[in-house]
mmCIF file of C-alpha atoms and ligand atoms in Angstrom:
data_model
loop_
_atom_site.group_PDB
_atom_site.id
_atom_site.type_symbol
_atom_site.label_atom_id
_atom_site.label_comp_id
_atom_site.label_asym_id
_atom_site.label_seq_id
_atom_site.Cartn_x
_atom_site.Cartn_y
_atom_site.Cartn_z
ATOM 1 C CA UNK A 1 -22.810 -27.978 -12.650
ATOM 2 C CA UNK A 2 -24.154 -26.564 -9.488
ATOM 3 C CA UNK A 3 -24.414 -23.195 -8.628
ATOM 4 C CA UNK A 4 -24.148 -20.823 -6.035
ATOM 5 C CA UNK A 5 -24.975 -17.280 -5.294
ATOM 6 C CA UNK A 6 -23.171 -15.439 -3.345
ATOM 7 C CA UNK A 7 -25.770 -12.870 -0.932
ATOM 8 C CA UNK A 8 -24.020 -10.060 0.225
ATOM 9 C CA UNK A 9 -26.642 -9.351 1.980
ATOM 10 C CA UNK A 10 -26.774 -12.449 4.130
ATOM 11 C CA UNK A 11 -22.998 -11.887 4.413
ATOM 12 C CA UNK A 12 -23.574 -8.393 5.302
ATOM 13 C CA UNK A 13 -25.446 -8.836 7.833
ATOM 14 C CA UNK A 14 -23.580 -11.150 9.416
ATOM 15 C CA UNK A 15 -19.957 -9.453 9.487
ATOM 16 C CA UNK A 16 -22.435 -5.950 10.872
ATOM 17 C CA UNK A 17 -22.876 -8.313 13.926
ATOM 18 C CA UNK A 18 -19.394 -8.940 14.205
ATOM 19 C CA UNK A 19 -18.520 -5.190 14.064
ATOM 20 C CA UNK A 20 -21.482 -4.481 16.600
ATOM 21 C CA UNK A 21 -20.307 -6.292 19.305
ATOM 22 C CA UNK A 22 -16.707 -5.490 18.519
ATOM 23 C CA UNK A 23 -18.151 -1.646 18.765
ATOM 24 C CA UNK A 24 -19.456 -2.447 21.609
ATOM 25 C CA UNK A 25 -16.474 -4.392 23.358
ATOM 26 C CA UNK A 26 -14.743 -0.465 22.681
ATOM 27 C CA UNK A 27 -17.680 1.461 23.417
ATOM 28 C CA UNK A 28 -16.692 -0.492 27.018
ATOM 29 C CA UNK A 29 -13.591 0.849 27.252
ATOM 30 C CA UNK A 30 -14.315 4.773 26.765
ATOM 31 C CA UNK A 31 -13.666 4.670 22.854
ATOM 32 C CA UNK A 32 -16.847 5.128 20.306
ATOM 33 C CA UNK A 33 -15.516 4.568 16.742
ATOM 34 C CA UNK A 34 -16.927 7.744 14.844
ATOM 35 C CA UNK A 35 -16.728 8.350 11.340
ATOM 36 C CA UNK A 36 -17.535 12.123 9.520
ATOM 37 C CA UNK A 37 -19.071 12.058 6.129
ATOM 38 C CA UNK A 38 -18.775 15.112 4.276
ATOM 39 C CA UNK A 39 -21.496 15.784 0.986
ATOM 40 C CA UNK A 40 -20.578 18.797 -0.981
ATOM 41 C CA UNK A 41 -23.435 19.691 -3.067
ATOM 42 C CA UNK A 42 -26.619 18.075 -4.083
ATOM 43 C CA UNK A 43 -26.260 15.283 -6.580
ATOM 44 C CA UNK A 44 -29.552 12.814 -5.638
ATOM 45 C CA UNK A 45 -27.032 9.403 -5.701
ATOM 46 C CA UNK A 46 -24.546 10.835 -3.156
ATOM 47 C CA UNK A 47 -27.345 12.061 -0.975
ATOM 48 C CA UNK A 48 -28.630 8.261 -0.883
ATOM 49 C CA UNK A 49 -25.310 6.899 -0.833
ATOM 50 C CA UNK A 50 -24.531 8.963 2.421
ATOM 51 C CA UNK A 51 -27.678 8.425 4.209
ATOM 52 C CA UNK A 52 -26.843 4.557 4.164
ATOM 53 C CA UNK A 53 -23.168 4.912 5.367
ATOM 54 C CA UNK A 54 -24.589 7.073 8.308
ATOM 55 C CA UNK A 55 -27.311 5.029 8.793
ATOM 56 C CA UNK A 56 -25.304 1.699 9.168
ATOM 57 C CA UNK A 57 -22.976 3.357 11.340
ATOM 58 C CA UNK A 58 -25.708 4.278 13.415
ATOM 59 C CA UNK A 59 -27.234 0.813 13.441
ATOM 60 C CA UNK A 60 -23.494 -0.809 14.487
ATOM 61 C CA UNK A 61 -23.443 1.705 17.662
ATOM 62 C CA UNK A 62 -20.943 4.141 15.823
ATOM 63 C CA UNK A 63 -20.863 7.730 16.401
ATOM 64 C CA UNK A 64 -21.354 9.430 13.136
ATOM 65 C CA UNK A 65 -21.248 13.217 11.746
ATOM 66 C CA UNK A 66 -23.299 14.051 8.255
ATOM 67 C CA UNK A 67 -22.432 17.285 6.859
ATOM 68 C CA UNK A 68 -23.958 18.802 4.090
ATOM 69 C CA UNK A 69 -22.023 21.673 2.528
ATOM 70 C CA UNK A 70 -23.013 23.922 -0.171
ATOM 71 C CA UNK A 71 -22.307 23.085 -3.335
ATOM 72 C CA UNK A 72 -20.190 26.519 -4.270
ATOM 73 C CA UNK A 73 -17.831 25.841 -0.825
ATOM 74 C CA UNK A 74 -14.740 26.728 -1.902
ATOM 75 C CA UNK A 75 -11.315 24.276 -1.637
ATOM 76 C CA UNK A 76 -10.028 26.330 0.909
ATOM 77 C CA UNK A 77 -13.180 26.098 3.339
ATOM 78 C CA UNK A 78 -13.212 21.937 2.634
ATOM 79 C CA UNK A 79 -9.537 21.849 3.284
ATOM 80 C CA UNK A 80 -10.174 23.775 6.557
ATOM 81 C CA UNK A 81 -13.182 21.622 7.688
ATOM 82 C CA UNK A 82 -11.037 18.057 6.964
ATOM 83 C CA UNK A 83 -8.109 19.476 9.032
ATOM 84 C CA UNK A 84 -10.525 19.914 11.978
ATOM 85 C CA UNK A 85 -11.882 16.737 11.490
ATOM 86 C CA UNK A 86 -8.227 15.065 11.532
ATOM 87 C CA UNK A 87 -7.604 17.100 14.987
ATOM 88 C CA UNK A 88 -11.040 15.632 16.188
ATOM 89 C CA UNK A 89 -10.116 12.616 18.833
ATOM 90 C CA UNK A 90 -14.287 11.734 18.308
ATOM 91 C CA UNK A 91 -13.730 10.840 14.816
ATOM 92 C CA UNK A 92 -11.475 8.051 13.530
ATOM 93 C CA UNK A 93 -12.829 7.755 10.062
ATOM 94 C CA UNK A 94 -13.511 11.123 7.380
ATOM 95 C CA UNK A 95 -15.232 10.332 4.330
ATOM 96 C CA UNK A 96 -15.451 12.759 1.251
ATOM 97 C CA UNK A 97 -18.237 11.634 -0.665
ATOM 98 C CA UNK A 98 -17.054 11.213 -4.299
ATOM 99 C CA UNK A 99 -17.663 12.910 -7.448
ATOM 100 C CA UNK A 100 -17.005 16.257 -5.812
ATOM 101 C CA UNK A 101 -18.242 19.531 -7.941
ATOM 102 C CA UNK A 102 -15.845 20.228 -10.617
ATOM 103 C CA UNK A 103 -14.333 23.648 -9.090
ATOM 104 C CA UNK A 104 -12.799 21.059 -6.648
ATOM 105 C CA UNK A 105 -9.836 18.705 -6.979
ATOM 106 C CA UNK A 106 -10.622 15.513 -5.526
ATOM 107 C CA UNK A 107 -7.066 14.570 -5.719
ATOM 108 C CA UNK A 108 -6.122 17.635 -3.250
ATOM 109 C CA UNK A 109 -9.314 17.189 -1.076
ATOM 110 C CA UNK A 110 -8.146 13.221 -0.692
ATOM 111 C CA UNK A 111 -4.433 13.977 0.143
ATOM 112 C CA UNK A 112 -5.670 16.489 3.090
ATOM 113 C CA UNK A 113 -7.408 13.692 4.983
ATOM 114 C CA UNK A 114 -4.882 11.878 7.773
ATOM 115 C CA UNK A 115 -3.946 8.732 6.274
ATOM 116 C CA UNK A 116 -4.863 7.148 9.513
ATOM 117 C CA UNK A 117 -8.483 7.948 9.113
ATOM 118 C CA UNK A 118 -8.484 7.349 5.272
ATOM 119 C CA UNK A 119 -11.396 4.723 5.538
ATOM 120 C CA UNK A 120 -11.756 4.325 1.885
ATOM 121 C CA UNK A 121 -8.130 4.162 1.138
ATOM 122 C CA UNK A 122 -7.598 6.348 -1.054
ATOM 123 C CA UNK A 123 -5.224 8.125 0.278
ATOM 124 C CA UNK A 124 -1.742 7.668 -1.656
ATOM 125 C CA UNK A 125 -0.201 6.314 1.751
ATOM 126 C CA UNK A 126 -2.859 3.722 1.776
ATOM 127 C CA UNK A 127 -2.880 3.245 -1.949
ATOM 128 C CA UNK A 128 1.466 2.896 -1.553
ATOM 129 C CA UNK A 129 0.535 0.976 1.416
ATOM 130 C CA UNK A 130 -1.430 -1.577 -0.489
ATOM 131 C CA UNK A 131 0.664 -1.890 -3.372
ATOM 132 C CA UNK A 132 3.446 -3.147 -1.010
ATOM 133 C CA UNK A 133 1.605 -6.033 0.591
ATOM 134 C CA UNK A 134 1.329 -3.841 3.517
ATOM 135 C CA UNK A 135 -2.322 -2.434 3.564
ATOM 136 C CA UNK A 136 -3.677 -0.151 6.628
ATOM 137 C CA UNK A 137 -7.224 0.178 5.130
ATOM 138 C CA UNK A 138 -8.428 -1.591 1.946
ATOM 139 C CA UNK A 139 -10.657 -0.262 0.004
ATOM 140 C CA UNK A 140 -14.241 -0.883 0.900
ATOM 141 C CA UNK A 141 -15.323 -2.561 -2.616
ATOM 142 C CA UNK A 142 -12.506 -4.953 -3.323
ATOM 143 C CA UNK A 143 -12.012 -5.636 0.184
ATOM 144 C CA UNK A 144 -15.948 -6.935 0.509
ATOM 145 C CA UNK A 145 -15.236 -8.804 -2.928
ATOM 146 C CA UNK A 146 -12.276 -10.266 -1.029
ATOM 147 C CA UNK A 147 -14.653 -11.054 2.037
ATOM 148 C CA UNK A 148 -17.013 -12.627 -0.813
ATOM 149 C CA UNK A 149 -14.006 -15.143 -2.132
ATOM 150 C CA UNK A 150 -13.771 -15.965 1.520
ATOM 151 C CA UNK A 151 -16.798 -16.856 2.341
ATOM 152 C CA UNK A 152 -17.188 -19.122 0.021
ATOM 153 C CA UNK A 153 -13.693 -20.644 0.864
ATOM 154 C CA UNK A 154 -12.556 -19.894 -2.463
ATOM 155 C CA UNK A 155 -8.940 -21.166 -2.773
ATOM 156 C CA UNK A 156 -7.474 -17.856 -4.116
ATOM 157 C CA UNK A 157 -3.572 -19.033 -4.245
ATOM 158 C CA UNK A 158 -2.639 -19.773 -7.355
ATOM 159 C CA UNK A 159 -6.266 -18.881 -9.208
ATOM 160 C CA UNK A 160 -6.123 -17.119 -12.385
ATOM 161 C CA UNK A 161 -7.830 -14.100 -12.154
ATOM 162 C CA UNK A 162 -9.005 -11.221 -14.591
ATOM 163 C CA UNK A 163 -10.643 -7.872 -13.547
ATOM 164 C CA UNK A 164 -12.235 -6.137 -16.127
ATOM 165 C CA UNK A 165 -12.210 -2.164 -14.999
ATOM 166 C CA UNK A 166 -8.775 -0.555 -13.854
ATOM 167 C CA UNK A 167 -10.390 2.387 -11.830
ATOM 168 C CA UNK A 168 -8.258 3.741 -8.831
ATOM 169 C CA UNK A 169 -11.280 2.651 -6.118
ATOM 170 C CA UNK A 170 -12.190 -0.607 -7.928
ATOM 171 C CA UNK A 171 -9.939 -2.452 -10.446
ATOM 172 C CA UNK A 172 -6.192 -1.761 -9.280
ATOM 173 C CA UNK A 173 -6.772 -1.868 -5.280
ATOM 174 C CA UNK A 174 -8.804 -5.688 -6.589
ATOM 175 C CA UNK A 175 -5.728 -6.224 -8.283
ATOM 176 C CA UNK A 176 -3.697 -5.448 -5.359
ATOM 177 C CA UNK A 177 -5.690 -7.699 -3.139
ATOM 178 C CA UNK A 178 -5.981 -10.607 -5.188
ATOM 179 C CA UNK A 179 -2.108 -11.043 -5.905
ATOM 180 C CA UNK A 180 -1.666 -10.542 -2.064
ATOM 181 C CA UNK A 181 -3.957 -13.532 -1.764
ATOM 182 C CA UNK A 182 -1.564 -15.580 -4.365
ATOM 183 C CA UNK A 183 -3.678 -15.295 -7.588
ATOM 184 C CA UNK A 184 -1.844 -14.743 -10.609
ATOM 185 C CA UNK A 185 -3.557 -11.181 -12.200
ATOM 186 C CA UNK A 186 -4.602 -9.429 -15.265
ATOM 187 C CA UNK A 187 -6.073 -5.946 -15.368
ATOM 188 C CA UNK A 188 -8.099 -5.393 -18.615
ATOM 189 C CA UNK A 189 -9.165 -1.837 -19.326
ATOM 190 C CA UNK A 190 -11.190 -0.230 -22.361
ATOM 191 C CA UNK A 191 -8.162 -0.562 -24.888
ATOM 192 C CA UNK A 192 -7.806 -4.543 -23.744
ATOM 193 C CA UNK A 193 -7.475 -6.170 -27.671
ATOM 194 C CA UNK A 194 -10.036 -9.537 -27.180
ATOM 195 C CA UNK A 195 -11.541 -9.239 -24.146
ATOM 196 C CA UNK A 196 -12.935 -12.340 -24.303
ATOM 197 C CA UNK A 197 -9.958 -14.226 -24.621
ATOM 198 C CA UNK A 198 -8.321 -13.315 -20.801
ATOM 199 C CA UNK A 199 -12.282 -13.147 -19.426
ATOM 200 C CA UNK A 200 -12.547 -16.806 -21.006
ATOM 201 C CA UNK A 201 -9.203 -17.848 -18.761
ATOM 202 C CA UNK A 202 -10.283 -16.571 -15.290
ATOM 203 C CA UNK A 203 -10.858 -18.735 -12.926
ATOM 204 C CA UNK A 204 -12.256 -15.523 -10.581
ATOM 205 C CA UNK A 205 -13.821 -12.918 -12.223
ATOM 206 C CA UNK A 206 -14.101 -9.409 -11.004
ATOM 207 C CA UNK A 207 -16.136 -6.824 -13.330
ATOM 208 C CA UNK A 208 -16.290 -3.482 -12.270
ATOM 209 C CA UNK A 209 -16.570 -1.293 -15.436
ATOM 210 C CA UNK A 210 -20.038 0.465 -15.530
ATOM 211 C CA UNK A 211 -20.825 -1.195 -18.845
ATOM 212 C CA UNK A 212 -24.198 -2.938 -18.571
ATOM 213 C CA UNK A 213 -24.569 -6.653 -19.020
ATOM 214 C CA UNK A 214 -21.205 -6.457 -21.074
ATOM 215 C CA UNK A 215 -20.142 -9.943 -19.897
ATOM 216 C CA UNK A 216 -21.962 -12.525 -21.626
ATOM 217 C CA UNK A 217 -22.046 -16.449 -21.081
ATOM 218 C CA UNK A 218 -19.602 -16.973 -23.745
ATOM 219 C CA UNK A 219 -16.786 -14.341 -22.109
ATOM 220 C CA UNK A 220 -16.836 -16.868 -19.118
ATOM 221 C CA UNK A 221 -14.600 -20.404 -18.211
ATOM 222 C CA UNK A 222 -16.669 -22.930 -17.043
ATOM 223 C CA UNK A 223 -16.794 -22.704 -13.266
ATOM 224 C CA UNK A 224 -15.228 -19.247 -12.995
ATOM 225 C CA UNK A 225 -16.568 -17.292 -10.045
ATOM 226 C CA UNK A 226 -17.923 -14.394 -10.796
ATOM 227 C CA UNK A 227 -17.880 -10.866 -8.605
ATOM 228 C CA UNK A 228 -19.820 -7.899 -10.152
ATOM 229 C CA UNK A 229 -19.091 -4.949 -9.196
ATOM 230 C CA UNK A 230 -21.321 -2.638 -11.136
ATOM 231 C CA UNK A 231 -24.155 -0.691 -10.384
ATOM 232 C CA UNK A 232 -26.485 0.795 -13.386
ATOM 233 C CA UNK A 233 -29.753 1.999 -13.257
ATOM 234 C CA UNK A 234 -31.655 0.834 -16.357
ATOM 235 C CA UNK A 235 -34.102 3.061 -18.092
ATOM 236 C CA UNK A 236 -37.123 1.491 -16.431
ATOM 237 C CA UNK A 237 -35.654 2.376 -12.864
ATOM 238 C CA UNK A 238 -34.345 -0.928 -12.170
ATOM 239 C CA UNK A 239 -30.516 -1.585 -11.202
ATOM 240 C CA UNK A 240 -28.422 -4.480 -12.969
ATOM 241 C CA UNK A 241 -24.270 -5.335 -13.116
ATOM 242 C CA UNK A 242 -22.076 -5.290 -15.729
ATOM 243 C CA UNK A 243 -22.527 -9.175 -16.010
ATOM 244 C CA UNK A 244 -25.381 -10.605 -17.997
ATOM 245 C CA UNK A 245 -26.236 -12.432 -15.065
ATOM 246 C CA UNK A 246 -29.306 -14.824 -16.799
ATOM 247 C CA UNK A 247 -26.979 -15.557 -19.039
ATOM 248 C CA UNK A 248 -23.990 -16.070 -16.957
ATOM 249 C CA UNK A 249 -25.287 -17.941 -14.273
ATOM 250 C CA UNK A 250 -25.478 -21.650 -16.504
ATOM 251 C CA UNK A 251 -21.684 -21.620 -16.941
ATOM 252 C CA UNK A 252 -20.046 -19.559 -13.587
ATOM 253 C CA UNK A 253 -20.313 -22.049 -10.410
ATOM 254 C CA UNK A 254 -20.590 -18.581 -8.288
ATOM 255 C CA UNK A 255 -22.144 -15.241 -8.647
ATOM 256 C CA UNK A 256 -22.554 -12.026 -6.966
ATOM 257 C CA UNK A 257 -25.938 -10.478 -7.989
ATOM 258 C CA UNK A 258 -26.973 -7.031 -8.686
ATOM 259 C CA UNK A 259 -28.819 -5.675 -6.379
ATOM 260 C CA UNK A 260 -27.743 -7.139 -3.176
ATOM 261 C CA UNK A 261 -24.768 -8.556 -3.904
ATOM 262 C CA UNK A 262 -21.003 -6.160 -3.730
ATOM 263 C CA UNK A 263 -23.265 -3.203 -2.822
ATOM 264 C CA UNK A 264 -23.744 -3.951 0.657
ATOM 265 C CA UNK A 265 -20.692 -5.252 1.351
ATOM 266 C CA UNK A 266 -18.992 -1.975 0.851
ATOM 267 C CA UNK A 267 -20.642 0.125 2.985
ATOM 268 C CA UNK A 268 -19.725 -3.091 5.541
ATOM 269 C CA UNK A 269 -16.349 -3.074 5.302
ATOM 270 C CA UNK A 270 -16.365 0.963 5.690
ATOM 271 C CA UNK A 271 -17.917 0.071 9.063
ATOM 272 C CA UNK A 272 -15.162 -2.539 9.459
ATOM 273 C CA UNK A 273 -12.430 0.356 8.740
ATOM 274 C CA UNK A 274 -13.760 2.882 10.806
ATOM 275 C CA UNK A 275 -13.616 0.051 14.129
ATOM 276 C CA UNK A 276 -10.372 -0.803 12.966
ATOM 277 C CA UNK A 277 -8.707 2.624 13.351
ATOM 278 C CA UNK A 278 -10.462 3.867 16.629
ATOM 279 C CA UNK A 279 -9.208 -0.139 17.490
ATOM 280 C CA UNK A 280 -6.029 1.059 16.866
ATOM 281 C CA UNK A 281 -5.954 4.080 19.256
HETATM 282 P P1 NDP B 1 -14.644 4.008 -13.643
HETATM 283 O O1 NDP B 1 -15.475 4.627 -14.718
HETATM 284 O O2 NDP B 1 -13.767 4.848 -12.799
HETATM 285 O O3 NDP B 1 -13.694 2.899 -14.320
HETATM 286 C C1 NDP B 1 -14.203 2.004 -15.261
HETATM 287 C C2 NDP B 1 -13.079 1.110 -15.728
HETATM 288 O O4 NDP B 1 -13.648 0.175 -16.644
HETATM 289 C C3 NDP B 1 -11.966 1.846 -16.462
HETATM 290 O O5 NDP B 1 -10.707 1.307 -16.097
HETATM 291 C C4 NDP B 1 -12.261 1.562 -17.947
HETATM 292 O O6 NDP B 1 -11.125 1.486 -18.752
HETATM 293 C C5 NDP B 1 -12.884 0.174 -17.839
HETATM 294 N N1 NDP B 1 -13.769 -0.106 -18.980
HETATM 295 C C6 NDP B 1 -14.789 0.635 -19.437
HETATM 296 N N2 NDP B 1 -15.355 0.033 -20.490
HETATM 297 C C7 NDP B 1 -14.668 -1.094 -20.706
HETATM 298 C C8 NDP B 1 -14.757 -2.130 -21.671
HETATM 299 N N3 NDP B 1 -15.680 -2.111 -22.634
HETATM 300 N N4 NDP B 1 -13.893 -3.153 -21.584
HETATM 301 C C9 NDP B 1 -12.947 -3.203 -20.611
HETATM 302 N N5 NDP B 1 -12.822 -2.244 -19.668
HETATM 303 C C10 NDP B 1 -13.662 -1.202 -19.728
HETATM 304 O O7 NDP B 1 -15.645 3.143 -12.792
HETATM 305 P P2 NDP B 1 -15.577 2.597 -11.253
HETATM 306 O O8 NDP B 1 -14.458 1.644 -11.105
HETATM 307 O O9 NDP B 1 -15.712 3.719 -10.330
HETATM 308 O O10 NDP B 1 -16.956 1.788 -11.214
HETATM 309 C C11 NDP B 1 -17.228 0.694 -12.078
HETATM 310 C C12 NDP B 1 -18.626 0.188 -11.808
HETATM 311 O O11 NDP B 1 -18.701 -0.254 -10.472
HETATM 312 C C13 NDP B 1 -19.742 1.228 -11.943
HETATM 313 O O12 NDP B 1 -20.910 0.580 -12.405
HETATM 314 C C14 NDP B 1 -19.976 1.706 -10.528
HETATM 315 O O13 NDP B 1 -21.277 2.167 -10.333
HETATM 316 C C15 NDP B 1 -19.745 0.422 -9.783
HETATM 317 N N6 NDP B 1 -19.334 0.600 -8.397
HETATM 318 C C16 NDP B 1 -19.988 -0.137 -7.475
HETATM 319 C C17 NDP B 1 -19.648 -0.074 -6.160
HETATM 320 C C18 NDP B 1 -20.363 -0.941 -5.202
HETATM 321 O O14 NDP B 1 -20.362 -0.667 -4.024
HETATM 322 N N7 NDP B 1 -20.960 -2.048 -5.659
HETATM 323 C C19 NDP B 1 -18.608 0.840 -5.679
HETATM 324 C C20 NDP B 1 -17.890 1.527 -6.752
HETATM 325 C C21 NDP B 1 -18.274 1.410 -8.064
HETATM 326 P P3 NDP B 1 -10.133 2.748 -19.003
HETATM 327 O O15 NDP B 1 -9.241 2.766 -17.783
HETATM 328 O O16 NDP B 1 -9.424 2.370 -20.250
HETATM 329 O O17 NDP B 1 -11.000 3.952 -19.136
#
C-alpha cells in the first residue's frame, strides 16, 4: 500500500503565502491585522513558543505586540492589561500564552479576552460557537489538522473517526470539527476500556494525548490516516508524537510526522485567525 506523508511544513508555507498577500490586500486599505501576545513568567517552552507566533506574524506583514510580564503579576493587573488590549483598534487578535503561573486562573484570564479577538478559541463563546456548527475562530491545532485532511482531499463525510485525547484545545474542538465535516466521532480519553479496539476502526486518526509513541502498528486499520498531534521531548533532546511513527507508517496510507508535521500548522492558522478578524472590521 502506498504511502504518504503529510508536510506541514510544505503546507505551511504555502497557506503563510496566502495570508501574506491577503495581509497585504488589507494593509492596502488602512487596516494592519495585529495580534498581542502576552507571556506571564518565565517557563523556557512558552518563551520559544511565543517568539515563533511573533515571529511569523512578523514574517506575514502583521503588526504584533510581545509582552513579557513578571511572573508574580497579579490577576487584577492581567485583567487590566487584556481590557486595554480589547479597547485597542491596532490589535485584532490577544493571545495569553498557556500554562499561566498557578496564582492565576486561566479560566478567568480566558473569559476577559473579547470573544471577537479570541484567536485561539477558547473563549466559551467560541467554544459554544463551535459546538453549534457555527464557529467564529477554530482552534489553531484541530483547525490545521482539518487543513491537513484537506489537503490531501481526504473525503471526511461519512469517515469513521477516533481521537485519542479529549483536552479542551485539542481533542473536543477536533471532535467538533470533524462531525461538522460529516465524520461519524468517538472521543477516547484515559479511562477508554480497549483502546485498541475504536483506534483499530478509524478510518482518520487524530492522537493528541502527550503519551509517547503510545499508538503502535497494531492499534491502526489498514489505510487509516493518521494526524499526530503530540509534541514530547525525549530524554536525548529529540522531539517525537504520540504515534510510533516507524511502526505506524507500513499500515496508515497517511501520516503527519513529528517534528514538522501539526506543529507548524498551528501557529499558521493563528496567523489565519488574526487576518480573519481585522478582515472582519
Ligand atoms: P492534555 O494533557 O490537556 O490532554 C490529554 C488528553 O489525553 C486527555 O483527555 C487524557 O485523558 C488523554 N489521555 C492521556 N493518556 C491517555 C491514554 N493512555 N489513552 C487515552 N487517552 C489518554 O493535553 P493536550 O491536549 O494539551 O496536548 C496533547 C499533546 O498534544 C501533547 O503532547 C501536547 O504537547 C501536544 N500539543 C501539540 C500542539 C501542536 O501544535 N502540535 C498544540 C497543543 C498540544 P483524560 O481526559 O481522561 O485525562
Amino acid at each position: 500500500m502506498s504511502f504518504q506523508i503529510i508536510d506541514g511544513n510544505a503546507l505551511a508555507k504555502k497557506i503563510r503565502l496566502e495570508i501574506a498577500s491577503r495581509t497585504a490586500a488589507l494593509v492596502k486599505k488602512g487596516i494592519k491585522p495585529g495580534l498581542a501576545v502576552l507571556l506571564v513568567g518565565e517557563d523556557p517552552a512558552s518563551q520559544v513558543y511565543v517568539r515563533n507566533k511573533v515571529k511569523a506574524c512578523e514574517e506575514a506583514g502583521m503588526h504584533s505586540l510581545l509582552e513579557r510580564l513578571p511572573a508574580d503579576l497579579t490577576e487584577d493587573a492581567l485583567l487590566k492589561r487584556i481590557h486595554e488590549l480589547n479597547l485597542d483598534p491596532c490589535i485584532h487578535g490577544i493571545l495569553v500564552q498557556l500554562p499561566l503561573p498557578k496564582h492565576l486562573n486561566s479560566h478567568i484570564v480566558i473569559e476577559s479576552i473579547a470573544p471577537e479577538k479570541d484567536v485561539d478559541g477558547f473563549h466559551v463563546a467560541n467554544a459554544g460557537a463551535l459546538m453549534i456548527g457555527a464557529p467564529i475562530f477554530r482552534p489553531c491545532t484541530p483547525y490545521g489538522c482539518m487543513k491537513m485532511l484537506e489537503s490531501i482531499d481526504y473525503p471526511i463525510r461519512g469517515a469513521r473517526a477516533v481521537i485519542v485525547g479529549a483536552s479542551n484545545i485539542v481533542g473536543k474542538p477536533m471532535a467538533m470539527l470533524l462531525l461538522q465535516a460529516g465524520a461519524t466521532v468517538t472521543i477516547c480519553n484515559s479511562k477508554t476500556k480497549d483502546l485498541s479496539a475504536h483506534t483499530k476502526e478509524a478510518d482518520i486518526l487524530v492522537v493528541a494525548t502527550g503519551r509517547p509513541k503510545m499508538i503502535t502498528a497494531d492499534m491502526v486499520k489498514p489505510g487509516a490516516v493518521v494526524i499526530d498531534v503530540g509534541i514530547n521531548r525525549m530524554d536525548d533532546g529529540k522531539l517525537c508524537g504520540d504515534v510510533d511513527f516507524e511502526s505506524v507508517k507500513s499500515v496508515a496510507s497517511a501520516m503527519t510526522p513529528v517534528p514538522g508535521g501539526v506543529g507548524p500548522m498551528t501557529i499558521t492558522m493563528l496567523l489565519l485567525n488574526t487576518l480573519e478578524a481585522a478582515e472582519r472590521l
